[in-house]
Amino acid sequence: MSQIEEKNVARLKPMLLNTAITLDPGGMKLLAEWAVKTAMVAESIKPRNDNENFFTRAERIAMRECQAIPERTRVWIGALTESHIGCHGTDFTIMADGGKTRIGTGSVSTVYVGHFVVQTVTEHLHPPYVSDDLSFITPSPSICDGRLTQIHPSRPRKADWPLTPFTEYGATGIAALMDRWRTGEQVNKISNAVAPKY
């Protein structure tokens, strides 16, 4: 895990200090690994029901041994006008049939250090519900859409940072990022998401 930290120092330091930087695909990949590792560590110490972690043992081992990011994980980066430090995470339920059928769970983690913010989301679909790799649950449209750049699994050829930053308060405040996954879902691309009618 310390190797992931060391590999990211050159990128994280300028972003923490609000210094402009251009990220290439390799740098974005390393940042995504750091973000998911941080999300896993934070998730492992949260209070939980029945001593159950969201990330599976196999996912945690794969991250430790070969920096493998779990399937159905997305990572975004953004900027803050003010310097902060913190980590917030929560699980959410993925529902279908107008909220009648639980088809999976997700975990979202938002980490902000200095002027840099990163958000990760991982989905676990319960059998028999399946989806192709490109069909994800999506949040409702919000001001976050123009203030975040996705760096995993898809990423641009380069990312100029900082982006339009989240402010301290108000409609463009960091609270909007925390609320991003509270409402809204698209499950129409999930196989078996809607029970067949006989």
CSV table of C-alpha atoms in Angstrom, one decimal:
chain,number,residue,atom,x,y,z
A,1,MET,CA,0.0,0.0,0.0
A,2,SER,CA,2.9,2.4,0.7
A,3,GLN,CA,4.1,1.9,-2.8
A,4,ILE,CA,0.8,3.3,-4.1
A,5,GLU,CA,1.3,6.3,-1.9
A,6,GLU,CA,4.9,6.9,-3.1
A,7,LYS,CA,3.9,6.6,-6.8
A,8,ASN,CA,1.3,9.3,-6.4
A,9,VAL,CA,3.3,11.9,-4.4
A,10,ALA,CA,4.4,13.8,-7.6
A,11,ARG,CA,0.8,14.2,-8.7
A,12,LEU,CA,-1.0,14.6,-5.3
A,13,LYS,CA,1.3,17.3,-3.9
A,14,PRO,CA,0.6,20.0,-6.5
A,15,MET,CA,-3.1,19.3,-6.3
A,16,LEU,CA,-3.1,19.5,-2.6
A,17,LEU,CA,-1.5,22.9,-2.9
A,18,ASN,CA,-3.8,24.1,-5.7
A,19,THR,CA,-1.0,24.1,-8.3
A,20,ALA,CA,-2.0,23.5,-11.9
A,21,ILE,CA,-1.0,20.1,-13.3
A,22,THR,CA,-1.7,18.1,-16.4
A,23,LEU,CA,-2.3,14.4,-15.9
A,24,ASP,CA,-1.6,11.7,-18.5
A,25,PRO,CA,-3.4,8.4,-18.7
A,26,GLY,CA,-0.7,6.7,-16.6
A,27,GLY,CA,-1.0,9.3,-13.9
A,28,MET,CA,-4.8,9.0,-13.9
A,29,LYS,CA,-4.5,5.2,-13.5
A,30,LEU,CA,-2.2,5.6,-10.5
A,31,LEU,CA,-4.5,8.2,-8.9
A,32,ALA,CA,-7.5,5.8,-9.4
A,33,GLU,CA,-5.6,3.0,-7.7
A,34,TRP,CA,-4.8,5.4,-4.8
A,35,ALA,CA,-8.4,6.5,-4.5
A,36,VAL,CA,-9.8,2.9,-4.4
A,37,LYS,CA,-7.1,1.8,-1.9
A,38,THR,CA,-8.1,4.8,0.3
A,39,ALA,CA,-11.8,3.9,-0.1
A,40,MET,CA,-11.1,0.3,0.9
A,41,VAL,CA,-9.1,1.3,4.0
A,42,ALA,CA,-11.8,3.8,5.1
A,43,GLU,CA,-14.6,1.3,4.5
A,44,SER,CA,-12.8,-1.3,6.6
A,45,ILE,CA,-13.0,0.8,9.8
A,46,LYS,CA,-16.6,2.0,9.5
A,47,PRO,CA,-19.3,0.6,11.9
A,48,ARG,CA,-21.2,-2.1,10.1
A,49,ASN,CA,-23.9,-4.7,10.5
A,50,ASP,CA,-23.0,-8.3,11.2
A,51,ASN,CA,-19.3,-7.4,10.9
A,52,GLU,CA,-19.7,-7.3,7.1
A,53,ASN,CA,-17.5,-5.2,4.8
A,54,PHE,CA,-18.8,-4.0,1.4
A,55,PHE,CA,-15.5,-4.8,-0.4
A,56,THR,CA,-15.0,-8.6,-0.5
A,57,ARG,CA,-11.8,-10.2,0.8
A,58,ALA,CA,-10.9,-11.2,-2.8
A,59,GLU,CA,-11.2,-7.6,-3.9
A,60,ARG,CA,-9.0,-6.4,-1.0
A,61,ILE,CA,-6.4,-9.0,-1.7
A,62,ALA,CA,-6.3,-8.2,-5.4
A,63,MET,CA,-5.8,-4.5,-4.6
A,64,ARG,CA,-3.0,-5.3,-2.2
A,65,GLU,CA,-1.2,-7.8,-4.5
A,66,CYS,CA,-1.6,-6.3,-7.9
A,67,GLN,CA,-3.5,-3.0,-7.5
A,68,ALA,CA,-6.5,-4.5,-9.3
A,69,ILE,CA,-9.5,-2.1,-9.1
A,70,PRO,CA,-12.8,-4.1,-8.5
A,71,GLU,CA,-15.1,-4.5,-11.4
A,72,ARG,CA,-17.9,-2.0,-11.7
A,73,THR,CA,-15.9,0.8,-10.1
A,74,ARG,CA,-15.7,4.3,-11.3
A,75,VAL,CA,-13.4,7.2,-10.1
A,76,TRP,CA,-13.8,10.9,-10.6
A,77,ILE,CA,-11.5,13.8,-9.6
A,78,GLY,CA,-12.3,17.4,-8.9
A,79,ALA,CA,-11.0,20.6,-7.1
A,80,LEU,CA,-12.0,22.7,-4.1
A,81,THR,CA,-11.7,26.4,-3.7
A,82,GLU,CA,-10.7,26.0,0.0
A,83,SER,CA,-8.3,23.5,1.6
A,84,HIS,CA,-9.9,20.7,3.5
A,85,ILE,CA,-9.2,17.2,4.7
A,86,GLY,CA,-11.7,14.4,5.2
A,87,CYS,CA,-13.2,11.2,4.0
A,88,HIS,CA,-16.9,10.3,3.8
A,89,GLY,CA,-18.3,7.1,2.7
A,90,THR,CA,-21.7,5.4,2.6
A,91,ASP,CA,-23.4,2.4,1.1
A,92,PHE,CA,-26.5,2.6,-1.1
A,93,THR,CA,-29.2,0.2,-2.3
A,94,ILE,CA,-29.8,-0.4,-6.0
A,95,MET,CA,-33.5,-0.9,-6.6
A,96,ALA,CA,-35.6,-1.9,-9.5
A,97,ASP,CA,-39.4,-2.2,-10.2
A,98,GLY,CA,-40.0,1.3,-8.8
A,99,GLY,CA,-38.2,0.5,-5.6
A,100,LYS,CA,-39.8,-2.9,-5.0
A,101,THR,CA,-36.8,-5.2,-5.9
A,102,ARG,CA,-33.4,-4.9,-4.4
A,103,ILE,CA,-30.9,-5.9,-7.1
A,104,GLY,CA,-27.6,-4.9,-5.5
A,105,THR,CA,-25.7,-2.5,-3.3
A,106,GLY,CA,-23.1,0.2,-4.0
A,107,SER,CA,-20.5,2.0,-2.0
A,108,VAL,CA,-19.4,5.6,-2.5
A,109,SER,CA,-16.3,7.3,-1.0
A,110,THR,CA,-15.5,10.9,-1.2
A,111,VAL,CA,-11.9,11.9,-0.1
A,112,TYR,CA,-10.7,15.5,0.0
A,113,VAL,CA,-7.2,16.5,0.8
A,114,GLY,CA,-6.1,20.1,0.4
A,115,HIS,CA,-7.7,21.4,-2.8
A,116,PHE,CA,-8.0,17.9,-4.3
A,117,VAL,CA,-11.2,15.8,-4.2
A,118,VAL,CA,-11.8,12.3,-5.5
A,119,GLN,CA,-14.9,10.2,-5.5
A,120,THR,CA,-15.1,6.4,-6.1
A,121,VAL,CA,-18.2,4.3,-6.6
A,122,THR,CA,-18.3,0.5,-6.7
A,123,GLU,CA,-21.4,-1.6,-7.4
A,124,HIS,CA,-22.2,-5.2,-6.4
A,125,LEU,CA,-25.1,-6.7,-8.2
A,126,HIS,CA,-26.8,-9.6,-6.5
A,127,PRO,CA,-27.4,-12.8,-8.5
A,128,PRO,CA,-29.3,-13.4,-10.8
A,129,TYR,CA,-29.0,-9.7,-11.8
A,130,VAL,CA,-26.2,-9.0,-14.3
A,131,SER,CA,-25.0,-6.2,-16.5
A,132,ASP,CA,-22.4,-5.6,-19.1
A,133,ASP,CA,-19.3,-3.7,-18.0
A,134,LEU,CA,-20.5,-0.4,-19.5
A,135,SER,CA,-24.0,-0.3,-17.9
A,136,PHE,CA,-23.7,1.5,-14.6
A,137,ILE,CA,-26.1,3.0,-12.2
A,138,THR,CA,-26.0,6.8,-12.7
A,139,PRO,CA,-26.8,9.6,-10.3
A,140,SER,CA,-29.3,12.4,-11.1
A,141,PRO,CA,-27.9,15.2,-13.2
A,142,SER,CA,-26.3,17.9,-11.0
A,143,ILE,CA,-23.7,20.7,-10.9
A,144,CYS,CA,-21.2,17.9,-10.2
A,145,ASP,CA,-21.3,16.8,-13.8
A,146,GLY,CA,-19.3,19.9,-14.9
A,147,ARG,CA,-16.9,19.9,-12.0
A,148,LEU,CA,-15.7,16.3,-12.1
A,149,THR,CA,-13.5,14.3,-14.6
A,150,GLN,CA,-13.8,10.6,-14.7
A,151,ILE,CA,-10.4,8.8,-14.6
A,152,HIS,CA,-11.6,5.2,-14.3
A,153,PRO,CA,-12.5,3.0,-16.1
A,154,SER,CA,-12.7,5.5,-19.0
A,155,ARG,CA,-10.3,8.4,-19.0
A,156,PRO,CA,-9.5,11.3,-21.3
A,157,ARG,CA,-6.1,11.5,-23.1
A,158,LYS,CA,-5.1,14.2,-20.7
A,159,ALA,CA,-6.7,16.0,-17.8
A,160,ASP,CA,-5.9,19.6,-16.9
A,161,TRP,CA,-6.3,20.2,-13.2
A,162,PRO,CA,-7.8,22.2,-11.5
A,163,LEU,CA,-11.2,21.9,-12.9
A,164,THR,CA,-14.0,24.3,-12.0
A,165,PRO,CA,-13.9,23.9,-8.3
A,166,PHE,CA,-16.5,23.1,-5.7
A,167,THR,CA,-17.0,26.1,-3.4
A,168,GLU,CA,-17.2,26.2,0.4
A,169,TYR,CA,-21.0,26.6,0.6
A,170,GLY,CA,-24.1,27.2,-1.5
A,171,ALA,CA,-25.4,25.5,-4.7
A,172,THR,CA,-21.9,24.7,-5.9
A,173,GLY,CA,-20.6,23.7,-2.5
A,174,ILE,CA,-18.9,20.4,-1.5
A,175,ALA,CA,-22.2,19.3,0.0
A,176,ALA,CA,-23.5,18.9,-3.5
A,177,LEU,CA,-20.8,16.2,-4.1
A,178,MET,CA,-21.8,14.4,-0.9
A,179,ASP,CA,-25.4,14.4,-2.0
A,180,ARG,CA,-24.7,13.2,-5.6
A,181,TRP,CA,-25.6,9.5,-4.9
A,182,ARG,CA,-28.6,10.1,-2.6
A,183,THR,CA,-31.2,10.0,-5.3
A,184,GLY,CA,-31.5,8.9,-8.9
A,185,GLU,CA,-30.9,5.6,-10.6
A,186,GLN,CA,-31.0,4.0,-14.0
A,187,VAL,CA,-31.5,0.3,-13.9
A,188,ASN,CA,-33.0,-0.2,-17.4
A,189,LYS,CA,-29.7,-1.6,-18.7
A,190,ILE,CA,-29.4,-4.2,-16.0
A,191,SER,CA,-30.5,-7.7,-17.2
A,192,ASN,CA,-33.4,-9.1,-15.2
A,193,ALA,CA,-33.8,-5.7,-13.4
A,194,VAL,CA,-37.5,-5.8,-14.1
A,195,ALA,CA,-39.3,-9.1,-13.2
A,196,PRO,CA,-40.9,-10.7,-16.2
A,197,LYS,CA,-44.8,-10.7,-16.2
A,198,TYR,CA,-46.5,-14.0,-16.7
